[in-house]
Each structure stands twice: as structure tokens, then as C-alpha cells.
């Protein structure tokens, strides 16, 4: 498997202060990688670093053969990474269909194949395509958000806590969709609060704390690690 | 006072002036929602539009309606230019700094009008137009044009916003600017488009105010408060709300004469504005509150 | 004769600079320290001018007032009246972003203008209120002008000291905390709306006082005495150019802008009438342009806001 995304010793933050301290991680083709860690560990910040939303002061970020450190989000989107933020990740006043359409904004020409693909992954959305996204339930909103990000047919999808605030049933459904998405050839890097379930379902995981790498390994290995279990999985 | 009198002397003039407010308020609501600041030079851009049309009317001897498209294009270009030269570099600063800049622009635009056209009242056509009577309703042609033009312009805008790619991009930017950027929507183009539309509608408001009343260098500034009241009454970001708000403010101003001395007509918009901020800041159609 | 004229002009200019400096100080409380946008300065100015005029003038036919109260009472009355007008506006608008306050203050200034023009029983409409007492007005002309300048300067000095003291007191620190990071201040349990209301009202009171000083200097006040838009805008450019957040900057800005404004007026008045009229608007255009240039190239003004220890360098970035 070839490496798709790699962060090498990335250091950076929002203002002058650094939030990330030499964080490194990789995601390979068609891989599902999860980042776990306590609140405020810098998980979201690591994602924003990839997406060009951070002042990166040290290290580099490579994607699919290019050094994308310092690129603007617009260019990164075009290069094949799509990002679903943790909050405010839909256009509330626009319909589901329009949300998806905005996701494909950079795409020229006929969008019907892209719509088909997303509606196949999310059949619920197709039925309600004319509904304003703001009126949907939390789980459905998350699907709209993911659908929007998938419209450009990215190589890598960044998901920031897609299951936050969802019921276990929806959580399982989102994880299943992640597997389906991976099945269409997309790699996924996601942040999860539900560390245990996420590590069970992901290929590999990273544990971040205080802006630094703490542990890494396959999901199963991390789950078996006594220290990880005590510190981050609630015993 | 019988019903017809009420309609003829208050409702009809109210709807006409309300349509003019609506044209301006739609631009204000778009700028408020997409760029996220109150644009205080909006009224004076309308003045500029009205006088640009006057130049065309006197220069080529055509009717003000025929001059309207030229005034719209000219004012839209000026609006885009003002944004590029004066507002664009303030974008990273707190929004209120741009509000301040726009107050200065209001003064500058007005000064340009005053230098070029002077401060006396002008009109597109001389003479008094008597209203025609339809089923007892007294209506002037120009009043019909005004309302129809407003409906047509706003209708076209609505189709643009709901059906076209860039129209949707404008709505997306108003809805969730961060996500719009993450989706690759070109902020600069959306901003430019917003100014083209807002500037064009300003010109239409100014020209129709000039057609129905007269042209003065203060005409637009005096409309600023009613236009903002209309935008907030309808709900910031809601185009149909701005239209509704404009019509309500226009009619309310005319009706206010029944209970207030006519000198205080202009206070109506202010009262509506404060009332809405007090009881329902999201406006009638649930807009944004910045 | 030449010298006499020049001296007279200098005294005149000094009084006006003092009055405008007071307005700029008032705006500094509102904008510089609380981030509140007041676009109706002329309205509060006019309320102050008329209030003091009504309280201190001699009785006249068909008009309320003529209480012949001491001038000092008129001045405190002016501050009180301006504050009283500011209160409800602030109460309604300060919950929102300052854009709404900007619009509402434009509105209130307009309403005040309408009231002044139409309510003859209160303001004597277009003819205005004349024959106002002036402290030391009985001295001979030059001495009286000089005495009035002295009074204006004393008032300005008192205002400056009081405002400066407030700014350095915990109150000022709290205001800056609110201005620079509203969310954090809110999280610390500060009553933001109430603090802002205080700042808005104090600022308005100073503007009212400025109006009163102006009226008594002219011994009269009429609706045409000032052009509301021009006056409001001049005060803004004074503060921004001088340095918002800096009281000395506000005063310096008032002096610089007023000197430019009135000297350019003298210069353009020499032109033939036709051009002189246009020149006024060209000057307005240029003053608007000056604001744009300052905002772009020197947003902190001539005298930047002093670093008071609690200020971070990212001050502006956090204001919203
Ligand atoms: N936009 C921001 N500006 C400044 N600091 C931020 C911002 N977002 C997050 N932080 C800070 O960065 C640190 C890490 O936050 P975040 O990456 O959101 O944590 P996590 O997602 O792991 O819970 C926290 O201390 C947080 O306060
Ligand atoms: Mg997070």
C-alpha cells in the first residue's frame, strides 16, 4: 500500500502559540485511520493543519506526491482532500441537494454521476433531497456533511468527530458508511471521541495528547495496550 | 374617509415608495448577509444612480426608463470599484471598521454628486403628471412601472439565487462562510457579484425615486433609514423579506400621517427599526442577527 | 489691525478645537474604549445645545423655557439630556453588533433634527434660541473671547482627567477586556450590555456638553448652526486620525483636523463664488478620502492606544 498522506513533525498553531508539537502521522491508500485523545489534545487542530487552516511553523505535509504545506484550502480541495469540520458542517438554509451541489462547486460539467454515487451511499438523503438541511436530525445532518465532502470524489476524506452527539444506532450507521466509502476507493482520516468503538473499526490509530504523538498502531494493538486503555479509554 | 380615499392617498403612494425602499433593502440585506456589515453608503449610491440616469436622459434625450439599464451598469461598476479600492483591504479587520469606511464613502459619493450636479432639485421630466383613474383608483403610469419593475428585478434575482450556480454560491456564503470556503467557493467572485447586484439595485431605487419625486443630493441618504428598517423588518439575508419590509415601511410611512404630524413621517422607519430590534430581531421571516 | 484679526481668529479656532476635542473624547469613550459605533454625534450635540439654551435663556413668547438658570446648570442639564436620549437607544441596540447601533444613531440624529425644526414651542424652529448668556460676556470683545477659551480649556482639562482616570481604573480595564474579547469577558461573568450602556451614556453626555459650550459661545443656537453629517464625520476623522483609544490622540486629532478644515475653508472662500461652493464639496470628498487613507495606512492613528499592560498586541483582531 502506498502512503497517501504524511505529516512529518508538524508544529504550528492558530496565533503565535504552537498547539501541535512535532506531530507525525500517515494515511495510506484506502485506509481508515483514527485519531483519538482527550479533549483539547489538538485532534481537530491536526486536521486543520492538513487542510491549510493553520500556521504551520515546522515540519511538512505531503499528499500523493506533493508537498502541500502552506497551500490554501481551495487548492487542497482541488488536489483531492475533502474535509468535514466538527461543527457547522452543513448549509442549513439550503436543501440537501443544494448542499451536495455546493460540495461539487469546483467540478465542471455534468454532476449526475457524483450525485448518483452519493445518493447510493446515503439513500435516506435522496428521498429528502428538497428538504432544507437545517431541519434534519443530527445523524442525517452528518450524512449531508459527508455527502457534500464526497461530491468532489476525493482521495482522502477528513472527518472530525462524525458521531459526536449521535445515538449508538446512528454511530454504527456512520461507521458502516465509512466502510462503504472506503470501498469506493477513498481513504479516511477521522477524529473520534468514542475511542473504543473507533479503534475497533479503524485500520490504524493514533493517540494524541497535549499536541503530541503518544501512541500509534493498529486498532487491535492499541486496544490491547494497557497504558492506552488506562489513560484514554477509561480503563 | 372612505376606503377608496384611503387606498388612493395612502396605500398606493405607500406601495410605490415601498417598492423603491424594497429595491434598496434587497441590496442591503445581501451585503449584510454575505459580507456581514451594514453598508452606510447604500443610500448615496442610489443618489449616484439617479444622477447617472439624469446625465443619460439629458445627454441623449431618452426617457428615464430607457436610461435605467445604463444607470444600473454604471452604479454596479462604481460599487465594485469602491469595494476593490476601499473595502477589500479591510476584510481581515473587524467588520465595524468597514462600516466606518462606508460612512466616509457615503460622504465622498455625495460630494461627487454635489460637485458635478450641484445641490438644487432636478427632475427627469418637467410638468405635472395627473393620475389616471381605474375603477376609482387613481394611479399614475410611473407608479405602475415602479412596482412592476421592482417585482421583475427581484423576481430575476430570486431565480438567479435559487437556480444558478453562482447564485447558490452567494446563498452558501451567506449561510456558512467557512464551509463555503472549504467547498472551494471563490470568495472574491461572490463578493464582486454581490456588489454588482447591490449596486444595480441601488441605481434602480434611485432612478425610481427620481421618477416619482425629484432628484436631490440628499435623496439617497434620506432613504437609508427606511431601507435598513425594511431589511431588518423582513429578516437580514431574506430577499423576499426585504421586499415585504420595504412595502410595509412605505405604507406605514404614508399612514403615519393620519396619527402624527407629517413632519415626522421619517420617524416611522426609525420606530419600526427599534420595535423590531426589541421584539423580534430576526425579522418577520427569520433572518440573521449579526 | 492685522494682528488683532489674527489673534481673534486664533481665539475662535481655539474655542472650536476645544469643543470638538470634547466631542472626540466622548466618541473615544464609546468607540475607542467600548467599540460602539455612534453615527449620530451631531444629534447628541444638538440636544445639549438646545437643552442648555432652554434652561438658561430669558423667557420668550410662545416658547417653553426662559428659566434663566445659571449657565452651569444649563451645562449639567445638557449632559443629562443627552444621556437620557442615549439610554433607551443603547438599551435596545447594545445587545447586538455595533452595526445596529450605527443605524439607530443615524436615526436618532435625524429625529432630533426633525424635532428641532418642527417643535416651535421648544426650540423656536428655524429662528432658534438667541440671547443666551455667556460667562464673562460683559467684558470687552477680545477679553471675553479669551475668557471663554479659558473656560473651554478648563472644561476640557477636567473631562480629560476624569476620562483618563476612568480608563486606567478597573472600569477601563474591564471595558477593554469586553471590547477585545467579548466571549472571554462574558464567560468571566461580566455584564457586557450594562458596561457598554455606561460607556455609551457617558460619551453622549460629553457630546451634549460640547453642544452647550458651542451654544453659549455663539450666544445662540439655530437648526442651521451645524451641518449634522459634516460635524459627525469630522469628529470621527478626528478620533481615528488622532488615535482611537488614546485620549491625548483624540484631542490632538481634533486640533489637527479642525485646523486643516477651517484653514482650507478660508483658502477656498477666496475663490470666485461659483467655485467656492463646489470647493466645499471637494473638501468634504477629501476629508472622506483622508479617513480611508488613515484606515488603510495608519489605523492606529497618530498617537496609538497606549499599552496598558492588559492589552494584547492582537487587540484589533479580536474585536468583532
Ligand atoms: N480557532 C482557535 N484559535 C485558537 N486556539 C484554538 C482554536 N481552536 C482550538 N484552539 C485551541 O487548540 C487546542 C486544541 O484544540 P482542538 O484541536 O480543538 O482539540 P480537540 O479537537 O483535540 O478536542 C485547545 O487548547 C484549544 O483551546
Ligand atoms: Mg475537536
mmCIF file of N, CA and C in Angstrom, chain C residues 192-233:
data_model
loop_
_atom_site.group_PDB
_atom_site.id
_atom_site.type_symbol
_atom_site.label_atom_id
_atom_site.label_comp_id
_atom_site.label_asym_id
_atom_site.label_seq_id
_atom_site.Cartn_x
_atom_site.Cartn_y
_atom_site.Cartn_z
ATOM 1 N N UNK C 192 -21.888 42.599 30.122
ATOM 2 C CA UNK C 192 -21.375 43.360 28.989
ATOM 3 C C UNK C 192 -22.316 44.465 28.548
ATOM 4 N N UNK C 193 -23.601 44.126 28.425
ATOM 5 C CA UNK C 193 -24.555 45.140 27.959
ATOM 6 C C UNK C 193 -24.549 46.349 28.888
ATOM 7 N N UNK C 194 -24.478 46.069 30.182
ATOM 8 C CA UNK C 194 -24.545 47.167 31.142
ATOM 9 C C UNK C 194 -23.315 48.061 31.041
ATOM 10 N N UNK C 195 -22.149 47.439 30.903
ATOM 11 C CA UNK C 195 -20.912 48.232 30.774
ATOM 12 C C UNK C 195 -20.951 49.085 29.512
ATOM 13 N N UNK C 196 -21.405 48.473 28.448
ATOM 14 C CA UNK C 196 -21.481 49.215 27.189
ATOM 15 C C UNK C 196 -22.452 50.372 27.303
ATOM 16 N N UNK C 197 -23.541 50.122 27.978
ATOM 17 C CA UNK C 197 -24.533 51.181 28.141
ATOM 18 C C UNK C 197 -23.909 52.348 28.887
ATOM 19 N N UNK C 198 -23.153 52.030 29.925
ATOM 20 C CA UNK C 198 -22.455 53.099 30.661
ATOM 21 C C UNK C 198 -21.565 53.914 29.727
ATOM 22 N N UNK C 199 -20.772 53.201 28.935
ATOM 23 C CA UNK C 199 -19.848 53.907 28.045
ATOM 24 C C UNK C 199 -20.620 54.767 27.055
ATOM 25 N N UNK C 200 -21.687 54.219 26.523
ATOM 26 C CA UNK C 200 -22.467 54.963 25.529
ATOM 27 C C UNK C 200 -23.059 56.221 26.156
ATOM 28 N N UNK C 201 -23.565 56.091 27.362
ATOM 29 C CA UNK C 201 -24.202 57.223 28.026
ATOM 30 C C UNK C 201 -23.166 58.286 28.427
ATOM 31 N N UNK C 202 -22.045 57.856 28.994
ATOM 32 C CA UNK C 202 -21.003 58.834 29.351
ATOM 33 C C UNK C 202 -20.551 59.608 28.117
ATOM 34 N N UNK C 203 -20.308 58.867 27.045
ATOM 35 C CA UNK C 203 -19.856 59.518 25.819
ATOM 36 C C UNK C 203 -20.878 60.528 25.331
ATOM 37 N N UNK C 204 -22.152 60.127 25.345
ATOM 38 C CA UNK C 204 -23.209 61.020 24.872
ATOM 39 C C UNK C 204 -23.275 62.266 25.747
ATOM 40 N N UNK C 205 -23.074 62.109 27.047
ATOM 41 C CA UNK C 205 -23.127 63.261 27.945
ATOM 42 C C UNK C 205 -22.044 64.273 27.581
ATOM 43 N N UNK C 206 -20.853 63.780 27.265
ATOM 44 C CA UNK C 206 -19.784 64.707 26.869
ATOM 45 C C UNK C 206 -20.138 65.430 25.577
ATOM 46 N N UNK C 207 -20.783 64.699 24.670
ATOM 47 C CA UNK C 207 -21.189 65.341 23.415
ATOM 48 C C UNK C 207 -22.222 66.422 23.682
ATOM 49 N N UNK C 208 -23.134 66.134 24.604
ATOM 50 C CA UNK C 208 -24.126 67.146 24.978
ATOM 51 C C UNK C 208 -23.454 68.376 25.564
ATOM 52 N N UNK C 209 -22.458 68.156 26.390
ATOM 53 C CA UNK C 209 -21.728 69.277 26.983
ATOM 54 C C UNK C 209 -21.047 70.100 25.893
ATOM 55 N N UNK C 210 -20.476 69.407 24.918
ATOM 56 C CA UNK C 210 -19.866 70.108 23.789
ATOM 57 C C UNK C 210 -20.878 71.023 23.110
ATOM 58 N N UNK C 211 -22.083 70.502 22.923
ATOM 59 C CA UNK C 211 -23.138 71.300 22.296
ATOM 60 C C UNK C 211 -23.456 72.541 23.112
ATOM 61 N N UNK C 212 -23.522 72.381 24.435
ATOM 62 C CA UNK C 212 -23.843 73.508 25.302
ATOM 63 C C UNK C 212 -22.742 74.571 25.213
ATOM 64 N N UNK C 213 -21.500 74.142 25.248
ATOM 65 C CA UNK C 213 -20.394 75.099 25.149
ATOM 66 C C UNK C 213 -20.479 75.885 23.843
ATOM 67 N N UNK C 214 -20.841 75.167 22.799
ATOM 68 C CA UNK C 214 -20.960 75.789 21.483
ATOM 69 C C UNK C 214 -22.062 76.854 21.480
ATOM 70 N N UNK C 215 -23.216 76.475 22.034
ATOM 71 C CA UNK C 215 -24.356 77.406 22.015
ATOM 72 C C UNK C 215 -24.035 78.678 22.788
ATOM 73 N N UNK C 216 -23.426 78.534 23.949
ATOM 74 C CA UNK C 216 -23.173 79.721 24.755
ATOM 75 C C UNK C 216 -22.056 80.578 24.170
ATOM 76 N N UNK C 217 -21.160 79.941 23.448
ATOM 77 C CA UNK C 217 -20.118 80.728 22.787
ATOM 78 C C UNK C 217 -20.748 81.621 21.726
ATOM 79 N N UNK C 218 -21.668 81.055 20.953
ATOM 80 C CA UNK C 218 -22.341 81.836 19.901
ATOM 81 C C UNK C 218 -23.454 82.707 20.445
ATOM 82 N N UNK C 219 -23.801 82.524 21.691
ATOM 83 C CA UNK C 219 -24.932 83.191 22.342
ATOM 84 C C UNK C 219 -26.263 82.828 21.679
ATOM 85 N N UNK C 220 -26.235 81.827 20.811
ATOM 86 C CA UNK C 220 -27.491 81.428 20.173
ATOM 87 C C UNK C 220 -27.337 80.013 19.638
ATOM 88 N N UNK C 221 -28.465 79.414 19.332
ATOM 89 C CA UNK C 221 -28.413 78.122 18.658
ATOM 90 C C UNK C 221 -29.575 78.062 17.676
ATOM 91 N N UNK C 222 -29.273 77.680 16.438
ATOM 92 C CA UNK C 222 -30.307 77.561 15.410
ATOM 93 C C UNK C 222 -30.148 76.217 14.724
ATOM 94 N N UNK C 223 -31.182 75.768 14.035
ATOM 95 C CA UNK C 223 -31.061 74.463 13.369
ATOM 96 C C UNK C 223 -29.928 74.445 12.352
ATOM 97 N N UNK C 224 -29.602 75.613 11.799
ATOM 98 C CA UNK C 224 -28.580 75.633 10.740
ATOM 99 C C UNK C 224 -27.165 75.800 11.290
ATOM 100 N N UNK C 225 -27.051 75.889 12.637
ATOM 101 C CA UNK C 225 -25.742 76.209 13.211
ATOM 102 C C UNK C 225 -24.676 75.187 12.834
ATOM 103 N N UNK C 226 -25.055 73.926 12.752
ATOM 104 C CA UNK C 226 -24.071 72.953 12.277
ATOM 105 C C UNK C 226 -24.731 72.027 11.265
ATOM 106 N N UNK C 227 -23.889 71.526 10.368
ATOM 107 C CA UNK C 227 -24.341 70.541 9.397
ATOM 108 C C UNK C 227 -24.132 69.175 10.052
ATOM 109 N N UNK C 228 -25.216 68.462 10.372
ATOM 110 C CA UNK C 228 -25.073 67.264 11.209
ATOM 111 C C UNK C 228 -24.095 66.243 10.646
ATOM 112 N N UNK C 229 -24.231 65.987 9.352
ATOM 113 C CA UNK C 229 -23.386 64.955 8.752
ATOM 114 C C UNK C 229 -21.919 65.373 8.803
ATOM 115 N N UNK C 230 -21.666 66.629 8.478
ATOM 116 C CA UNK C 230 -20.280 67.095 8.460
ATOM 117 C C UNK C 230 -19.699 67.054 9.872
ATOM 118 N N UNK C 231 -20.479 67.539 10.849
ATOM 119 C CA UNK C 231 -19.964 67.572 12.220
ATOM 120 C C UNK C 231 -19.665 66.168 12.711
ATOM 121 N N UNK C 232 -20.610 65.268 12.519
ATOM 122 C CA UNK C 232 -20.407 63.888 12.961
ATOM 123 C C UNK C 232 -19.161 63.305 12.323
ATOM 124 N N UNK C 233 -19.052 63.527 11.048
ATOM 125 C CA UNK C 233 -17.935 62.928 10.343
ATOM 126 C C UNK C 233 -16.604 63.527 10.765
#
